[in-house]
PDB file of C-alpha atoms and ligand atoms in Angstrom:
ATOM      1  CA  MET A   1      -4.284  15.828  -3.052  1.00  0.00           C
ATOM      2  CA  SER A   2      -7.921  15.179  -2.024  1.00  0.00           C
ATOM      3  CA  TYR A   3      -9.749  12.131  -1.038  1.00  0.00           C
ATOM      4  CA  ASP A   4     -12.162  10.543  -2.137  1.00  0.00           C
ATOM      5  CA  PRO A   5     -14.182   8.059  -0.766  1.00  0.00           C
ATOM      6  CA  SER A   6     -15.573   6.647  -3.308  1.00  0.00           C
ATOM      7  CA  ASN A   7     -11.660   4.715  -3.900  1.00  0.00           C
ATOM      8  CA  VAL A   8     -11.446   0.938  -4.670  1.00  0.00           C
ATOM      9  CA  PHE A   9      -8.874   0.637  -1.129  1.00  0.00           C
ATOM     10  CA  ALA A  10     -11.760   2.714   0.868  1.00  0.00           C
ATOM     11  CA  ARG A  11     -14.065   0.491  -0.578  1.00  0.00           C
ATOM     12  CA  ILE A  12     -12.406  -2.963   0.728  1.00  0.00           C
ATOM     13  CA  LEU A  13     -12.480  -1.006   3.646  1.00  0.00           C
ATOM     14  CA  ARG A  14     -15.965  -0.648   4.586  1.00  0.00           C
ATOM     15  CA  GLY A  15     -16.366  -4.081   3.527  1.00  0.00           C
ATOM     16  CA  GLU A  16     -18.070  -3.705   0.341  1.00  0.00           C
ATOM     17  CA  ILE A  17     -15.522  -5.241  -2.231  1.00  0.00           C
ATOM     18  CA  PRO A  18     -13.250  -8.208  -1.033  1.00  0.00           C
ATOM     19  CA  CYS A  19      -9.714  -8.309  -0.364  1.00  0.00           C
ATOM     20  CA  ARG A  20      -7.468 -10.976   0.048  1.00  0.00           C
ATOM     21  CA  LYS A  21      -6.910 -10.442   3.104  1.00  0.00           C
ATOM     22  CA  VAL A  22      -2.709 -11.061   4.926  1.00  0.00           C
ATOM     23  CA  PHE A  23      -2.883  -8.786   7.975  1.00  0.00           C
ATOM     24  CA  GLU A  24      -4.498  -6.893   9.823  1.00  0.00           C
ATOM     25  CA  ASP A  25      -4.595  -4.935  13.114  1.00  0.00           C
ATOM     26  CA  ALA A  26      -6.631  -1.149  14.210  1.00  0.00           C
ATOM     27  CA  HIS A  27      -4.699   0.889  11.788  1.00  0.00           C
ATOM     28  CA  VAL A  28      -3.640  -1.226   9.086  1.00  0.00           C
ATOM     29  CA  LEU A  29      -4.959  -3.930   6.362  1.00  0.00           C
ATOM     30  CA  ALA A  30      -2.968  -5.159   3.980  1.00  0.00           C
ATOM     31  CA  PHE A  31      -4.359  -7.940   1.128  1.00  0.00           C
ATOM     32  CA  HIS A  32      -2.618  -9.657  -1.969  1.00  0.00           C
ATOM     33  CA  ASP A  33      -2.924  -7.292  -5.304  1.00  0.00           C
ATOM     34  CA  ILE A  34      -4.840  -8.049  -7.582  1.00  0.00           C
ATOM     35  CA  GLN A  35      -2.392  -7.758 -10.664  1.00  0.00           C
ATOM     36  CA  PRO A  36       0.536  -8.982  -8.973  1.00  0.00           C
ATOM     37  CA  GLN A  37       3.699  -7.812 -10.233  1.00  0.00           C
ATOM     38  CA  ALA A  38       5.469 -10.482  -8.907  1.00  0.00           C
ATOM     39  CA  PRO A  39       4.859 -13.449  -6.982  1.00  0.00           C
ATOM     40  CA  VAL A  40       4.591 -11.477  -3.493  1.00  0.00           C
ATOM     41  CA  HIS A  41       3.113  -8.177  -4.198  1.00  0.00           C
ATOM     42  CA  VAL A  42       1.223  -7.735  -1.002  1.00  0.00           C
ATOM     43  CA  LEU A  43      -0.802  -3.650  -0.142  1.00  0.00           C
ATOM     44  CA  VAL A  44      -0.238  -2.512   2.797  1.00  0.00           C
ATOM     45  CA  VAL A  45      -3.075  -0.266   3.571  1.00  0.00           C
ATOM     46  CA  PRO A  46      -4.131   2.377   6.795  1.00  0.00           C
ATOM     47  CA  ARG A  47      -7.750   2.385   7.705  1.00  0.00           C
ATOM     48  CA  GLY A  48      -7.839   6.492   7.845  1.00  0.00           C
ATOM     49  CA  ALA A  49      -8.691   8.664   5.310  1.00  0.00           C
ATOM     50  CA  TYR A  50      -5.597   9.573   3.900  1.00  0.00           C
ATOM     51  CA  ALA A  51      -4.431  10.005   0.498  1.00  0.00           C
ATOM     52  CA  SER A  52      -0.821  10.996  -0.108  1.00  0.00           C
ATOM     53  CA  TRP A  53       2.423  10.902   2.223  1.00  0.00           C
ATOM     54  CA  ASP A  54       2.481  14.506   2.971  1.00  0.00           C
ATOM     55  CA  ASP A  55      -1.288  14.214   4.200  1.00  0.00           C
ATOM     56  CA  PHE A  56      -0.504  10.630   6.390  1.00  0.00           C
ATOM     57  CA  HIS A  57       2.917  12.619   7.854  1.00  0.00           C
ATOM     58  CA  GLU A  58       0.572  15.934   8.702  1.00  0.00           C
ATOM     59  CA  GLN A  59      -2.607  14.344   9.964  1.00  0.00           C
ATOM     60  CA  ALA A  60      -2.015  10.967  10.964  1.00  0.00           C
ATOM     61  CA  SER A  61      -1.330   9.945  14.910  1.00  0.00           C
ATOM     62  CA  ASP A  62       1.800   8.436  15.522  1.00  0.00           C
ATOM     63  CA  ALA A  63      -0.118   5.611  16.485  1.00  0.00           C
ATOM     64  CA  GLU A  64      -0.901   5.100  12.972  1.00  0.00           C
ATOM     65  CA  GLN A  65       1.918   5.826  11.621  1.00  0.00           C
ATOM     66  CA  ALA A  66       3.937   3.691  14.031  1.00  0.00           C
ATOM     67  CA  ALA A  67       1.295   0.513  12.795  1.00  0.00           C
ATOM     68  CA  LEU A  68       1.826   1.194   9.183  1.00  0.00           C
ATOM     69  CA  SER A  69       5.689   0.824   9.624  1.00  0.00           C
ATOM     70  CA  ARG A  70       5.995  -2.139  11.182  1.00  0.00           C
ATOM     71  CA  ALA A  71       2.552  -3.677   9.505  1.00  0.00           C
ATOM     72  CA  ILE A  72       5.650  -3.384   6.692  1.00  0.00           C
ATOM     73  CA  GLY A  73       7.765  -5.570   8.814  1.00  0.00           C
ATOM     74  CA  ALA A  74       5.256  -7.631   9.574  1.00  0.00           C
ATOM     75  CA  VAL A  75       3.898  -8.416   6.223  1.00  0.00           C
ATOM     76  CA  ALA A  76       7.607  -9.264   4.964  1.00  0.00           C
ATOM     77  CA  ARG A  77       7.686 -12.296   7.271  1.00  0.00           C
ATOM     78  CA  MET A  78       3.994 -13.442   6.990  1.00  0.00           C
ATOM     79  CA  THR A  79       4.884 -14.342   2.925  1.00  0.00           C
ATOM     80  CA  GLY A  80       8.373 -15.291   3.495  1.00  0.00           C
ATOM     81  CA  VAL A  81      10.076 -12.453   1.849  1.00  0.00           C
ATOM     82  CA  ALA A  82      12.253 -11.254   4.775  1.00  0.00           C
ATOM     83  CA  SER A  83      14.363 -13.731   4.048  1.00  0.00           C
ATOM     84  CA  THR A  84      15.061 -13.134   0.599  1.00  0.00           C
ATOM     85  CA  GLY A  85      15.462  -9.411   0.405  1.00  0.00           C
ATOM     86  CA  TYR A  86      12.315  -7.667  -0.730  1.00  0.00           C
ATOM     87  CA  ARG A  87      11.123  -4.316  -2.272  1.00  0.00           C
ATOM     88  CA  VAL A  88       9.193  -1.137  -0.556  1.00  0.00           C
ATOM     89  CA  ILE A  89       7.127   1.058  -3.293  1.00  0.00           C
ATOM     90  CA  SER A  90       4.738   3.723  -2.581  1.00  0.00           C
ATOM     91  CA  ASN A  91       3.389   5.552  -5.920  1.00  0.00           C
ATOM     92  CA  CYS A  92       2.179   9.311  -4.646  1.00  0.00           C
ATOM     93  CA  GLY A  93       0.398  11.598  -7.304  1.00  0.00           C
ATOM     94  CA  ARG A  94       0.451  12.308 -10.527  1.00  0.00           C
ATOM     95  CA  ASP A  95       4.415  12.283 -11.222  1.00  0.00           C
ATOM     96  CA  GLY A  96       4.489   9.379  -8.660  1.00  0.00           C
ATOM     97  CA  HIS A  97       2.112   7.035 -10.951  1.00  0.00           C
ATOM     98  CA  GLN A  98      -0.429   6.608  -8.120  1.00  0.00           C
ATOM     99  CA  GLU A  99      -3.786   4.777  -9.134  1.00  0.00           C
ATOM    100  CA  VAL A 100      -5.427   4.409  -5.930  1.00  0.00           C
ATOM    101  CA  PRO A 101      -6.168   7.913  -4.487  1.00  0.00           C
ATOM    102  CA  HIS A 102      -5.361   5.883  -1.172  1.00  0.00           C
ATOM    103  CA  LEU A 103      -2.109   5.791   0.977  1.00  0.00           C
ATOM    104  CA  HIS A 104      -0.137   2.173  -0.118  1.00  0.00           C
ATOM    105  CA  VAL A 105       2.457   1.317   0.092  1.00  0.00           C
ATOM    106  CA  HIS A 106       3.173  -2.462  -2.058  1.00  0.00           C
ATOM    107  CA  VAL A 107       5.310  -4.798  -0.683  1.00  0.00           C
ATOM    108  CA  LEU A 108       6.793  -7.085  -3.540  1.00  0.00           C
ATOM    109  CA  GLY A 109       8.878  -9.799  -3.230  1.00  0.00           C
ATOM    110  CA  GLY A 110       9.618 -12.851  -4.492  1.00  0.00           C
ATOM    111  CA  ARG A 111      12.276 -12.743  -8.109  1.00  0.00           C
ATOM    112  CA  PRO A 112      14.760 -10.713  -8.249  1.00  0.00           C
ATOM    113  CA  MET A 113      13.042  -6.823  -8.520  1.00  0.00           C
ATOM    114  CA  GLY A 114      15.845  -5.800 -10.945  1.00  0.00           C
ATOM    115  CA  ARG A 115      16.439  -2.198 -11.411  1.00  0.00           C
ATOM    116  CA  MET A 116      14.739   0.655  -8.623  1.00  0.00           C
ATOM    117  CA  VAL A 117      12.924   2.881 -10.854  1.00  0.00           C
ATOM    118  CA  ALA A 118      12.463   2.916 -14.925  1.00  0.00           C
ATOM    119  CA  LYS A 119      15.346   4.492 -16.914  1.00  0.00           C
ATOM    120  CA  ALA A 120      13.640   8.314 -18.324  1.00  0.00           C
ATOM    121  CA  GLU A 121      12.818   8.574 -21.423  1.00  0.00           C
TER     122      GLU A 121
HETATM  123  P1  LIG B 201      -0.686   2.170  -7.737  1.00  0.00           P
HETATM  124  O1  LIG B 201      -0.332   3.036  -8.832  1.00  0.00           O
HETATM  125  O2  LIG B 201       0.411   2.922  -6.550  1.00  0.00           O
HETATM  126  O3  LIG B 201      -1.691   2.968  -7.126  1.00  0.00           O
HETATM  127  O4  LIG B 201      -1.577   1.084  -7.185  1.00  0.00           O
HETATM  128  C1  LIG B 201      -2.852   0.560  -7.395  1.00  0.00           C
HETATM  129  C2  LIG B 201      -2.146  -0.962  -7.029  1.00  0.00           C
HETATM  130  O5  LIG B 201      -4.291  -1.215  -6.732  1.00  0.00           O
HETATM  131  C3  LIG B 201      -2.409  -2.053  -8.343  1.00  0.00           C
HETATM  132  O6  LIG B 201      -0.855  -2.200  -8.216  1.00  0.00           O
HETATM  133  C4  LIG B 201      -3.561  -2.238  -8.934  1.00  0.00           C
HETATM  134  O7  LIG B 201      -3.627  -3.914  -9.477  1.00  0.00           O
HETATM  135  C5  LIG B 201      -4.205  -2.599  -7.692  1.00  0.00           C
HETATM  136  N1  LIG B 201      -5.464  -2.640  -7.104  1.00  0.00           N
HETATM  137  C6  LIG B 201      -6.614  -2.323  -7.522  1.00  0.00           C
HETATM  138  N2  LIG B 201      -7.645  -2.362  -7.507  1.00  0.00           N
HETATM  139  C7  LIG B 201      -7.583  -2.943  -6.961  1.00  0.00           C
HETATM  140  C8  LIG B 201      -8.600  -4.696  -5.692  1.00  0.00           C
HETATM  141  N3  LIG B 201      -9.433  -4.760  -5.931  1.00  0.00           N
HETATM  142  N4  LIG B 201      -7.517  -5.201  -5.340  1.00  0.00           N
HETATM  143  C9  LIG B 201      -6.238  -5.216  -4.630  1.00  0.00           C
HETATM  144  N5  LIG B 201      -5.721  -4.460  -5.564  1.00  0.00           N
HETATM  145  C10 LIG B 201      -6.220  -3.807  -6.628  1.00  0.00           C
END
């Protein structure tokens, strides 16, 4: 998947459109999803221009990769779901139903999260 710098998360990272920030560091920004699917629904986004996990794994530095992982844990603790449980989802590409072509991780919780994936139709 090639990277499109006009995607909405790239625009949020550049400060062109607002977000409800939860956490940030040198490599990561985390903010509330605009259409939450659970009481806690935070998106954790690397600052670098990566469309998907495969290019992130290939191109991102060890520091960027560690920061993304640590940010997920930080968000879980900051939002309170670390104690009650939560789900981490990352949709990639067409079959993964990725809508925004900038790598991101959903952290969802605050209620029982139900089935892991929808049944095949
Ligand atoms: P995905 O299908 O994994 O690409 O999910 C993209 C997510 O981005 C969806 O849950 C949207 O609700 C969310 N989203 C889209 N635009 C914004 C925005 N401006 N601020 C916060 N979340 C957004």
